[in-house]
Short mmCIF file of C-alpha atoms and ligand atoms in Angstrom, two decimals:
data_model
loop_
_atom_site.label_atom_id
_atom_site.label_comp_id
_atom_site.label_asym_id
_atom_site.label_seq_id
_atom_site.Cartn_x
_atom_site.Cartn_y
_atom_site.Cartn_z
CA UNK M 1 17.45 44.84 4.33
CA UNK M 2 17.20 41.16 4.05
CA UNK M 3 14.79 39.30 6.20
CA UNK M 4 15.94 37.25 9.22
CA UNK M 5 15.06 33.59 7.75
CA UNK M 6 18.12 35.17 4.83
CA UNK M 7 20.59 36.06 7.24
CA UNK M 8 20.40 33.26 9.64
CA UNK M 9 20.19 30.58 6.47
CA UNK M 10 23.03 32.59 4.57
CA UNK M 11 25.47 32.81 7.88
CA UNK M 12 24.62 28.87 8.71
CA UNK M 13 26.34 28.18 4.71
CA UNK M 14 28.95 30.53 5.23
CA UNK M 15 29.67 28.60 8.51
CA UNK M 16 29.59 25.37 7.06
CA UNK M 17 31.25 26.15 3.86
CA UNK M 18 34.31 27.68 5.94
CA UNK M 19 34.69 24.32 8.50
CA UNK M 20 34.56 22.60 4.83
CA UNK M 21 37.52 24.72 3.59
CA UNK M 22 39.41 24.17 6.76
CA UNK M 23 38.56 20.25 6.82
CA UNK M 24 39.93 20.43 3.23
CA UNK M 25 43.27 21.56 3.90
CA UNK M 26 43.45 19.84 6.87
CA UNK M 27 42.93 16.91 4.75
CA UNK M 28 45.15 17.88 1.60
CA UNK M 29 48.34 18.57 4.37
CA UNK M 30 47.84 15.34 5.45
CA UNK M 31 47.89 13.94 2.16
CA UNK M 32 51.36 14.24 1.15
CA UNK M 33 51.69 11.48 3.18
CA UNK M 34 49.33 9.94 1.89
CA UNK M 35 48.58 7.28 -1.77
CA UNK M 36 45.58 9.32 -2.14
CA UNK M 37 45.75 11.65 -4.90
CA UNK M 38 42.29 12.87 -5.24
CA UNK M 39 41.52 14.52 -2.24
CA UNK M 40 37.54 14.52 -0.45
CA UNK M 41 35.67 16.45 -2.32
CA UNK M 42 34.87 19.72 -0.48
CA UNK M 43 30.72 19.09 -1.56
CA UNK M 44 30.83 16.03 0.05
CA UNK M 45 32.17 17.46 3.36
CA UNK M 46 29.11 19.52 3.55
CA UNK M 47 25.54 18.59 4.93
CA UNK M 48 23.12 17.25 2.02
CA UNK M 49 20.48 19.87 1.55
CA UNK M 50 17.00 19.12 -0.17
CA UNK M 51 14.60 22.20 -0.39
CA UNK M 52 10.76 22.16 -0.28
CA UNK M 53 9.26 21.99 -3.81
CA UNK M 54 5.40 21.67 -4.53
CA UNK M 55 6.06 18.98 -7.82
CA UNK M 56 3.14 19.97 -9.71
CA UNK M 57 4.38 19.28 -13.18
CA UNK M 58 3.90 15.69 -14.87
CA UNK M 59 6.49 14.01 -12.29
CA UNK M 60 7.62 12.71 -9.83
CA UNK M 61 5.16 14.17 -7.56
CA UNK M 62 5.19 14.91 -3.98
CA UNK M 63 5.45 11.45 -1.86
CA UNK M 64 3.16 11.16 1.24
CA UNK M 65 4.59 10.93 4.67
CA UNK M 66 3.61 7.09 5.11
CA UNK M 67 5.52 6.19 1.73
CA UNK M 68 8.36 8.26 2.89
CA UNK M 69 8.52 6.76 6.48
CA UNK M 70 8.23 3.39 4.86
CA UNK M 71 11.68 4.34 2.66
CA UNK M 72 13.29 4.90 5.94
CA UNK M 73 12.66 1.64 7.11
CA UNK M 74 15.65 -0.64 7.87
CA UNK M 75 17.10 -2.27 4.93
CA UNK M 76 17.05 -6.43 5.04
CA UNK M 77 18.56 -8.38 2.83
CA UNK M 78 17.01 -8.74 -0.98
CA UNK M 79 16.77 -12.32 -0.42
CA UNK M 80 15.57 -12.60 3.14
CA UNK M 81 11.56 -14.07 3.56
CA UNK M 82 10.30 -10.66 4.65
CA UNK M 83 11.27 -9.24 1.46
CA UNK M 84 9.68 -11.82 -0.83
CA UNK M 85 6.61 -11.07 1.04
CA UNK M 86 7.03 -7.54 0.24
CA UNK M 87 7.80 -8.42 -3.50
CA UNK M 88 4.53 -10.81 -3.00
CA UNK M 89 2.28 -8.14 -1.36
CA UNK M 90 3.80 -5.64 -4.02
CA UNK M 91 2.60 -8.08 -7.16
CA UNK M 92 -0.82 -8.40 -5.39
CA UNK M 93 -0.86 -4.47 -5.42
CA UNK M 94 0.17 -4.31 -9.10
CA UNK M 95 -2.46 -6.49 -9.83
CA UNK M 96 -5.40 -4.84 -8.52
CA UNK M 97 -4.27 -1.62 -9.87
CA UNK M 98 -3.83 -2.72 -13.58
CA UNK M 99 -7.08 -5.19 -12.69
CA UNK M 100 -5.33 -8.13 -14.17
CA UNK M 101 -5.05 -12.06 -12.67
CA UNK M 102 -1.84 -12.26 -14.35
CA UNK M 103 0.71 -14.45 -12.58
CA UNK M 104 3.30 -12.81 -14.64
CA UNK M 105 3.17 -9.37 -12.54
CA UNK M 106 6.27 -7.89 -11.10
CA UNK M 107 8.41 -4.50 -10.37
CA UNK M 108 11.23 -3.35 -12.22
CA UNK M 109 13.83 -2.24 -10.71
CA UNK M 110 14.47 1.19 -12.22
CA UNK M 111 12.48 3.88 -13.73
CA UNK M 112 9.62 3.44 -16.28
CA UNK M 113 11.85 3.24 -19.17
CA UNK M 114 13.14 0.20 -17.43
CA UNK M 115 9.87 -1.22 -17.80
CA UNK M 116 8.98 -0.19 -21.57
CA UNK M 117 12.65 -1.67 -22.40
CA UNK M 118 11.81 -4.99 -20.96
CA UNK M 119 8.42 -5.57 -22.93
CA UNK M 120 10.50 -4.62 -26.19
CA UNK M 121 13.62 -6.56 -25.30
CA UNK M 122 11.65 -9.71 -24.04
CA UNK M 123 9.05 -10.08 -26.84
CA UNK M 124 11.10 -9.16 -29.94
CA UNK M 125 13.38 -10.69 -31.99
CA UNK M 126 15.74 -8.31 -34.66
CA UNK M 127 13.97 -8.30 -37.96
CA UNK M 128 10.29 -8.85 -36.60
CA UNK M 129 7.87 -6.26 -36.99
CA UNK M 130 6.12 -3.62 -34.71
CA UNK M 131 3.66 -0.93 -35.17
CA UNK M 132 4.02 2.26 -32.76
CA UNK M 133 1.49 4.90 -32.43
CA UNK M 134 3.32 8.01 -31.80
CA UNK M 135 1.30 11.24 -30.62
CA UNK M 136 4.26 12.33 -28.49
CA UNK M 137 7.23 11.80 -27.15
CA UNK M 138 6.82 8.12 -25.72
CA UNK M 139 6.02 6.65 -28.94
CA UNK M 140 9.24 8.26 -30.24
CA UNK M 141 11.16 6.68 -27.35
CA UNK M 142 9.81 3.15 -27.61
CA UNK M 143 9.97 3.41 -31.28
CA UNK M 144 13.94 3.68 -30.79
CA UNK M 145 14.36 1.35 -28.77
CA UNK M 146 13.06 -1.07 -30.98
CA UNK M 147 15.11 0.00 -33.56
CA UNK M 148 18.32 -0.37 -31.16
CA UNK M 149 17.35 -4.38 -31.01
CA UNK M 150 16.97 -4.37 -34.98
CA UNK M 151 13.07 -4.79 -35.07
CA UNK M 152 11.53 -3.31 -38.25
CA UNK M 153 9.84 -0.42 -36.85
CA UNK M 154 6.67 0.81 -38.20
CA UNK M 155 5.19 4.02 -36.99
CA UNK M 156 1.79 5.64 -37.21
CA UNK M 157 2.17 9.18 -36.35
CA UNK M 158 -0.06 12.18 -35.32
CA UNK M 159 0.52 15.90 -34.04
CA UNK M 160 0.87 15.82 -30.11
CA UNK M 161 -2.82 15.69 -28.64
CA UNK M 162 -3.99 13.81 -31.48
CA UNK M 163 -5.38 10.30 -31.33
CA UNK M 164 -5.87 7.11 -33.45
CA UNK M 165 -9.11 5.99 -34.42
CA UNK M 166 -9.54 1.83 -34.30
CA UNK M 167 -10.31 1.93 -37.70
CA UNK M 168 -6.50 3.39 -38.17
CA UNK M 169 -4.86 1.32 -35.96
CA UNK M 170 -6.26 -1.60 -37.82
CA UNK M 171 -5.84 -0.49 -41.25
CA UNK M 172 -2.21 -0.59 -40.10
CA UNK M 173 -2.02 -3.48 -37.65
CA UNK M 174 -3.41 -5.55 -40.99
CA UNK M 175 -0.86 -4.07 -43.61
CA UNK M 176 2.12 -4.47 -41.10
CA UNK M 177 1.32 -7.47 -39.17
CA UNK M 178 3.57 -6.55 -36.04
CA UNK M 179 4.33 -8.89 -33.36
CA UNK M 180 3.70 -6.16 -31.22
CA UNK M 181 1.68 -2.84 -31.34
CA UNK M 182 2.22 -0.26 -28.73
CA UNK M 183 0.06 2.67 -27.36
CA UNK M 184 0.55 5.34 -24.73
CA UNK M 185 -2.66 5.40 -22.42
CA UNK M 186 -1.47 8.88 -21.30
CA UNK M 187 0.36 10.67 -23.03
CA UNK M 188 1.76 13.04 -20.64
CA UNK M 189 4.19 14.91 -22.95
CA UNK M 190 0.55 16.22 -24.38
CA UNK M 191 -1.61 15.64 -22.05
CA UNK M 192 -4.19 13.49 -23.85
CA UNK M 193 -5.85 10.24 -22.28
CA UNK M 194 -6.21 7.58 -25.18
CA UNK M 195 -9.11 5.45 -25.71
CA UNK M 196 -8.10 1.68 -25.86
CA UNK M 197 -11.46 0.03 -26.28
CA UNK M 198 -11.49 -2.61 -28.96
CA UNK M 199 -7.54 -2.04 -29.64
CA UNK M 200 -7.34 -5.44 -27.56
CA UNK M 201 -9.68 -6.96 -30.01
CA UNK M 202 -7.93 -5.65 -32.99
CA UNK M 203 -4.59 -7.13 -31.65
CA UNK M 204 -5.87 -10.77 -31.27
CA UNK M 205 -7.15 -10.47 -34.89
CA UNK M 206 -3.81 -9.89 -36.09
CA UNK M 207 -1.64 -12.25 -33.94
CA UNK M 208 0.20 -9.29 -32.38
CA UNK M 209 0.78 -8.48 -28.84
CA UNK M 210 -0.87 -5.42 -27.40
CA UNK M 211 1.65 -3.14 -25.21
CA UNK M 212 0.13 -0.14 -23.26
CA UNK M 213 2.16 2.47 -21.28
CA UNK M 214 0.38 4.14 -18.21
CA UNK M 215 3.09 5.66 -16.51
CA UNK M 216 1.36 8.52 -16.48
CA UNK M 217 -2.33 7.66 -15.94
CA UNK M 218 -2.55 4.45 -13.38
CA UNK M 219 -4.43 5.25 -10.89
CA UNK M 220 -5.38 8.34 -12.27
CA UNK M 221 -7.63 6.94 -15.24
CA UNK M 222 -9.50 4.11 -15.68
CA UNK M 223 -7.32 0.80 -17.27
CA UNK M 224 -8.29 -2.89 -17.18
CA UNK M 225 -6.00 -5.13 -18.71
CA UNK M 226 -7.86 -8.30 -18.59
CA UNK M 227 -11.23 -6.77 -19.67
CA UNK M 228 -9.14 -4.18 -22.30
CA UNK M 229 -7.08 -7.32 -23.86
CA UNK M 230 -3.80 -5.87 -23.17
CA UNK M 231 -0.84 -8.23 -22.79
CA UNK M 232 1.82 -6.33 -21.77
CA UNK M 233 0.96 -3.31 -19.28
CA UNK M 234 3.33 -1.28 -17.32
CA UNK M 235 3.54 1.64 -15.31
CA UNK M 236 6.01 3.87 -12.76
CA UNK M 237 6.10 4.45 -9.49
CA UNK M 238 6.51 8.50 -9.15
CA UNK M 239 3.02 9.72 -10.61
CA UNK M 240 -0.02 9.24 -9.55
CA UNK M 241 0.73 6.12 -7.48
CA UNK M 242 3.51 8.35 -5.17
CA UNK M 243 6.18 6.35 -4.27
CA UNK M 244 9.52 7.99 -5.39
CA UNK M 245 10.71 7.08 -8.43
CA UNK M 246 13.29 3.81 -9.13
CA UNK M 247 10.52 1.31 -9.64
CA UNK M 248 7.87 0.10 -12.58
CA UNK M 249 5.11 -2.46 -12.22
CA UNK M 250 4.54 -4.40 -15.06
CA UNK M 251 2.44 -7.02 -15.92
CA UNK M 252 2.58 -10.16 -19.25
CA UNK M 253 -0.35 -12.07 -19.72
CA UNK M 254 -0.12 -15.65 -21.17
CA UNK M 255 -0.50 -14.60 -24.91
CA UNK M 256 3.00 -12.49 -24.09
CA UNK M 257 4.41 -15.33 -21.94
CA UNK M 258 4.20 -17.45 -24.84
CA UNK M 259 5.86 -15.39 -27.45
CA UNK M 260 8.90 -14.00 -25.00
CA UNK M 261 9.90 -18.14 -23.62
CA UNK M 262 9.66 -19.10 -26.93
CA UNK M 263 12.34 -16.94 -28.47
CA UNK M 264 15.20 -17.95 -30.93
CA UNK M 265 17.52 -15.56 -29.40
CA UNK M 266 18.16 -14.10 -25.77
CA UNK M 267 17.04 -10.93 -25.17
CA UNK M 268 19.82 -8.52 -25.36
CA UNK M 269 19.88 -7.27 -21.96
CA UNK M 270 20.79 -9.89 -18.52
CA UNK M 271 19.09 -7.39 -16.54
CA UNK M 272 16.14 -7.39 -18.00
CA UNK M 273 15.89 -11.02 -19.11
CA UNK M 274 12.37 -12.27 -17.99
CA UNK M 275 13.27 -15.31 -17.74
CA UNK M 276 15.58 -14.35 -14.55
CA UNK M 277 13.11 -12.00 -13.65
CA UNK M 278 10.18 -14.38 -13.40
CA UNK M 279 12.36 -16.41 -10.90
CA UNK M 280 13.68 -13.35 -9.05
CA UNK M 281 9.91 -12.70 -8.65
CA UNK M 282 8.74 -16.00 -7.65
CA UNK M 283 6.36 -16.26 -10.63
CA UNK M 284 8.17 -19.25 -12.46
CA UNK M 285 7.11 -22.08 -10.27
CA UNK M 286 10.13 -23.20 -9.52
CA UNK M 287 10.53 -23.78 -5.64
CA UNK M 288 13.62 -21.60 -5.01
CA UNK M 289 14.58 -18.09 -6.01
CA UNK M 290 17.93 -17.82 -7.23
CA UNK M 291 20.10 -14.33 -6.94
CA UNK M 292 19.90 -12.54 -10.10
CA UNK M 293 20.25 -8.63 -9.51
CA UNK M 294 20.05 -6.82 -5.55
CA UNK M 295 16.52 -5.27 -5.82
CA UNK M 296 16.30 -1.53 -4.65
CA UNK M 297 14.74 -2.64 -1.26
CA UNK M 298 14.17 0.70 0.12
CA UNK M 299 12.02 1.83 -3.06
CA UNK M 300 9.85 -1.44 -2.71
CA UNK M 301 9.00 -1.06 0.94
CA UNK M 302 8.02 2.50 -1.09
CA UNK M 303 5.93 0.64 -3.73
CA UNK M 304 4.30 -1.54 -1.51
CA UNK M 305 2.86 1.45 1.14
CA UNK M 306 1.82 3.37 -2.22
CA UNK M 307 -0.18 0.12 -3.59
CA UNK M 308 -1.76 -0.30 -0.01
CA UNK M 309 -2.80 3.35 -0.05
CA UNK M 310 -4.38 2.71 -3.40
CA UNK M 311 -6.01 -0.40 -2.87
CA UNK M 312 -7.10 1.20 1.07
CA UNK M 313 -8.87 4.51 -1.06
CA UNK M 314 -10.04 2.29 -3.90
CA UNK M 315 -9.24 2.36 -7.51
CA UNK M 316 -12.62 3.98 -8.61
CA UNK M 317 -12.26 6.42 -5.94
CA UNK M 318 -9.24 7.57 -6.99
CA UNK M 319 -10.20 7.78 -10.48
CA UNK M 320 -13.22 10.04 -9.80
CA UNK M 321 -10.70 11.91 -7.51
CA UNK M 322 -8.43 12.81 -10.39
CA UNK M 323 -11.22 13.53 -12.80
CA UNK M 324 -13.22 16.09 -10.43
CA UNK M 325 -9.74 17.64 -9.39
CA UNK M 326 -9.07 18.08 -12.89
CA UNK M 327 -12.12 19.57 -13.94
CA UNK M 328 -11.99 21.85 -10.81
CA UNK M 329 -8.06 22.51 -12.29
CA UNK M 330 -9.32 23.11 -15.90
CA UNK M 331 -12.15 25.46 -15.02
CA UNK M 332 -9.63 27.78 -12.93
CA UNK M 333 -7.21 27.68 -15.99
CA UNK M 334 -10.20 29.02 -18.35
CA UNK M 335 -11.62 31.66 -15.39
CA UNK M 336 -7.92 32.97 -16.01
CA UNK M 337 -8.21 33.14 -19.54
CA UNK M 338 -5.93 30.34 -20.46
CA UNK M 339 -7.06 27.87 -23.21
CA UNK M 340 -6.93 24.12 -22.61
CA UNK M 341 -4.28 22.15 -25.43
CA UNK M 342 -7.05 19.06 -25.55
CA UNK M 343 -10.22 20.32 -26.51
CA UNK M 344 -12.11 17.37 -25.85
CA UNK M 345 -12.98 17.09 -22.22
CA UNK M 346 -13.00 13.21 -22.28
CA UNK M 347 -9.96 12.77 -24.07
CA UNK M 348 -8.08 14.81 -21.62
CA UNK M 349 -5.52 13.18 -19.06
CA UNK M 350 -7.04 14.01 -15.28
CA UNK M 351 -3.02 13.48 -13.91
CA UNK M 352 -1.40 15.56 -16.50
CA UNK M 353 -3.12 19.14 -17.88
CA UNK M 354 -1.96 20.57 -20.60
CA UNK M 355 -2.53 24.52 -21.54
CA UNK M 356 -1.67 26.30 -24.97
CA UNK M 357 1.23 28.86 -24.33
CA UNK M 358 -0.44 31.71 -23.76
CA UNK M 359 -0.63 34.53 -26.59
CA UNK M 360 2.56 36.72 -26.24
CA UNK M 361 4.19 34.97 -23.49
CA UNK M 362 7.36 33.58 -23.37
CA UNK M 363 6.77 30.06 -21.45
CA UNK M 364 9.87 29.58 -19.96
CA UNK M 365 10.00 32.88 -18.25
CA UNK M 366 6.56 32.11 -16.71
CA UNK M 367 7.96 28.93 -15.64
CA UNK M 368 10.65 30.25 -14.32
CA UNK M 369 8.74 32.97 -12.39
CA UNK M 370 6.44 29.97 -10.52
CA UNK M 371 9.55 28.23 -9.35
CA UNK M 372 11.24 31.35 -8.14
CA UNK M 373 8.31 32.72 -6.72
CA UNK M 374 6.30 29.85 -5.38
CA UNK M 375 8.68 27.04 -5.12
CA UNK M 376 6.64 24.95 -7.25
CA UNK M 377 7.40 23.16 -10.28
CA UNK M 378 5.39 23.26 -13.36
CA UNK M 379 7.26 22.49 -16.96
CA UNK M 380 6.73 22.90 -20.41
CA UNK M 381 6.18 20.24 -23.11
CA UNK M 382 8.80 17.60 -23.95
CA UNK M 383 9.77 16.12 -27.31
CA UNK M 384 7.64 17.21 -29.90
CA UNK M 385 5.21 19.51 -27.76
CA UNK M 386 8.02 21.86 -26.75
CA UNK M 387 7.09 25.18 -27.26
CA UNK M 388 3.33 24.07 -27.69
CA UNK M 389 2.30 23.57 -23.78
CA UNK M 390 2.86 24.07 -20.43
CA UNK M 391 2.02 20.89 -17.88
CA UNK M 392 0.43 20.98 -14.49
CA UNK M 393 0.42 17.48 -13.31
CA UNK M 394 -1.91 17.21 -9.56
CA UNK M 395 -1.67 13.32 -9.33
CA UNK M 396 -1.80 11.09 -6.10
CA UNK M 397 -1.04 13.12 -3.17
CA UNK M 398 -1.20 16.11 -4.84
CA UNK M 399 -4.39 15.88 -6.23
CA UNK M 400 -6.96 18.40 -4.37
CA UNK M 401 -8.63 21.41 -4.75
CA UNK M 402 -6.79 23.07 -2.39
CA UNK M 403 -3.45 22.44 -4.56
CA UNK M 404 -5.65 23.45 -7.37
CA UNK M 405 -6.42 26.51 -6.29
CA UNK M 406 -2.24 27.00 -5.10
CA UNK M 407 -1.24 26.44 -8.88
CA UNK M 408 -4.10 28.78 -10.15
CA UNK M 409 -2.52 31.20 -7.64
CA UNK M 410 0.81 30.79 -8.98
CA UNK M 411 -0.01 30.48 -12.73
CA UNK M 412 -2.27 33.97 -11.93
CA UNK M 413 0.72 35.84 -10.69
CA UNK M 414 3.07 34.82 -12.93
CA UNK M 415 0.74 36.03 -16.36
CA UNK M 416 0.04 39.46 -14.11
CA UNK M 417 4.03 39.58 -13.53
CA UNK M 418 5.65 38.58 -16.49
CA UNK M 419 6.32 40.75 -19.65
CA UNK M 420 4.37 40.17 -22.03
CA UNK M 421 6.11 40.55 -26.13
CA UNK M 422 4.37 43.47 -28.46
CA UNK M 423 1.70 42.19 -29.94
C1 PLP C 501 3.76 8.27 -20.28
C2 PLP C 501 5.17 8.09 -19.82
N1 PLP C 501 5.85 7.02 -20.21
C3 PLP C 501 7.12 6.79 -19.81
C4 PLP C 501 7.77 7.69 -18.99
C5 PLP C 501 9.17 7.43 -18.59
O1 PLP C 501 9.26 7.15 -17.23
P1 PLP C 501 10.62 7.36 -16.42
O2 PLP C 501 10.99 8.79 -16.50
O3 PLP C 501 10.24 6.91 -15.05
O4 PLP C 501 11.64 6.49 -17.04
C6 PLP C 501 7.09 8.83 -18.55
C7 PLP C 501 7.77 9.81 -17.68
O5 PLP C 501 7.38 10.95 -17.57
C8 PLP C 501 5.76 9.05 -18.98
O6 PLP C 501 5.06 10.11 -18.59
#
């Protein structure tokens, strides 16, 4: 027999799907007297439906009521005073949480490969050079995306979970001479937090501009641009800092102000032309703001409630957080037998865990199992670490013991209920 909630739920769809079918023809009859000759489509004539899903994999996460409420907010116009203040309040935010003075500090509007295309776009020209450290899949991506403007890509490439000694970097930074070097602070596709100490230095050395991704780690792991010499920082809104996704701080300091308003060429996108977007943000001294693009209002009423609960908790408080969540997280993964893709404790991301497939299991079927059986999302690797890991990601809102102990639960059940293959 099923039970009630199935009946009840199942009959309610049945219901609506039939007033859809009759609100259908009703609507095709009275089209052949109609211009119209695509009718409504029948999934738009029934009620949106979003289920409950515990997003414990490397994001987006689960967004907090406050940032939710704040979403549902009335719009106002993108160009109204109480939205600048927003956009100002949001680029005070930013700059706590990548510790920077920068004036040059805005939001993207779009995801966090809106914000990675923009550094590229805006500080190089076709046929200059830049050095990417790949040790995953976001090296790979930024990598092409150079390529796509015409740069002369360099890479300097290591199995996912690896990591690049400054003595490395260097030795290529000096034989390449980039204009730009970039480095993923957490590297979510294997888990790894990178140390950037000294890179900064190493940078300044060399005339090239430092870029640093921490989509994955802000607020989850400790970054100071200022102190850390990075000029171009950015970050997305759906991880650890919990707003949904559609919008990416970033941040230029004046070494990468210099080299992207004193270009030979434009940059190949409008959109993501700084020098509109400086305006758009207020940050180019001029006294007015002139319309460039219709900013995603909604998501920065989002952005801005997210920064406030960071800067309300405290960055170092949410760092420790993370990092005694994760070790709570990584304990319970080794109490179940489970072995831990980074070995090194401190080079391990506290937002994004990664575990070695487990011997004689088939990943995706274990997967597969959580999400049936516990509504909650976990994934397995991306890019080059497919087939290598599975990712639990407990970032922002998500990150306590008690949903440490829920995906321990789930990750327990599914190794005791899955098949495993013959040995
Ligand atoms: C480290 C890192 N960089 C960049 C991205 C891309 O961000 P988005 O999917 O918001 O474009 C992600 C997304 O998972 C990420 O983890």
């Amino acid at each position: 027999m099923l039970p009630m909630g199935t009946i009840s739920r199942g009959t309610r769809l049945l219901g609506q799907h039939a007033a859809a079918l009759e609100c259908c023809s009703v609507l095709c009859r009275s089209m052949s007297s109609s211009s119209l000759r695509v009718p409504p489509p029948a999934c738009m004539l029934r009620p949106l439906e979003v289920p409950f899903r515990y997003l414990f994999g490397p994001g987006p996460s689960n967004v907090p009521p406050r940032v939710l409420a704040a979403g549902g907010r009335p719009i106002v116009g993108h160009m109204h005073p109480e939205t600048y203040q927003i956009m100002n309040d949001i680029k005070e935010g930013i700059r706590y949480a990548f510790q920077t003075t920068n004036p040059m500090t805005l939001a993207m509007s779009g995801s966090g490969h809106t914000a990675m295309e923009c550094a590229v776009f805006n500080t190089v020209e076709p046929g200059e050079s830049v050095l990417v450290a790949i040790n995953g899949v976001w090296g790979e991506r930024v990598a092409e995306i150079a390529e796509r403007i015409g740069a002369n890509v360099h890479t300097l490439v290591k199995a996912p979970g690896g990591y690049f000694t400054n003595e490395e970097i260097e030795k290529a930074i000096s034989k390449h001479r980039p204009v730009l070097f970039f480095l993923t602070h957490g590297e979510s596709s294997a888990g790894l937090a990178h140390p950037v100490d000294g890179i900064g230095d190493i940078c300044r050395k060399y005339n090239s501009l430092f870029l640093v991704d921490t989509v994955a780690s802000l607020g989850a792991a400790p970054i100071f641009m200022d102190k850390q010499k990075i000029d171009i920082l950015y970050t997305g809104s759906q991880k650890a800092l919990n707003a949904p996704p559609g919008t990416a701080p970033i941040s230029f300091n004046e070494r990468a102000c210099q080299k992207m308003f004193n270009r030979k060429t434009k940059p190949v996108s409008y959109l993501l032309d700084m020098t509109h977007l400086s305006n758009y943000w207020g940050n180019d001294g001029k006294p007015a703001r002139d319309y460039h693009h219709t900013g995603p209002v909604s998501g920065f009423f989002c952005l801005r409630e997210s920064l406030a609960i960071l800067a309300e908790k405290g960055l170092e408080d949410s760092w420790r957080h993370h990092r005694e969540v994760a070790e709570y997280l990584w304990k319970g993964l080794e109490d179940l037998g489970l072995k831990l893709f980074i070995k090194e404790k401190d080079l391990r991301l506290p937002s994004v865990t990664t575990i070695a497939i487990p011997d004689r299991y088939e990943w995706r079927q274990l997967l597969t199992y959580i999400m049936k059986h516990h509504q909650m999302e976990m994934t397995g690797g991306l890019g080059p670490s497919i087939g290598m890991v599975m990712r639990v990601g407990l970032m922002g809102y998500n990150c306590s013991k008690f949903n440490a102990d829920k995906a321990l639960a789930a990750l327990e059940d599914a190794l005791k209920n899955c098949k495993k293959h013959k040995a």
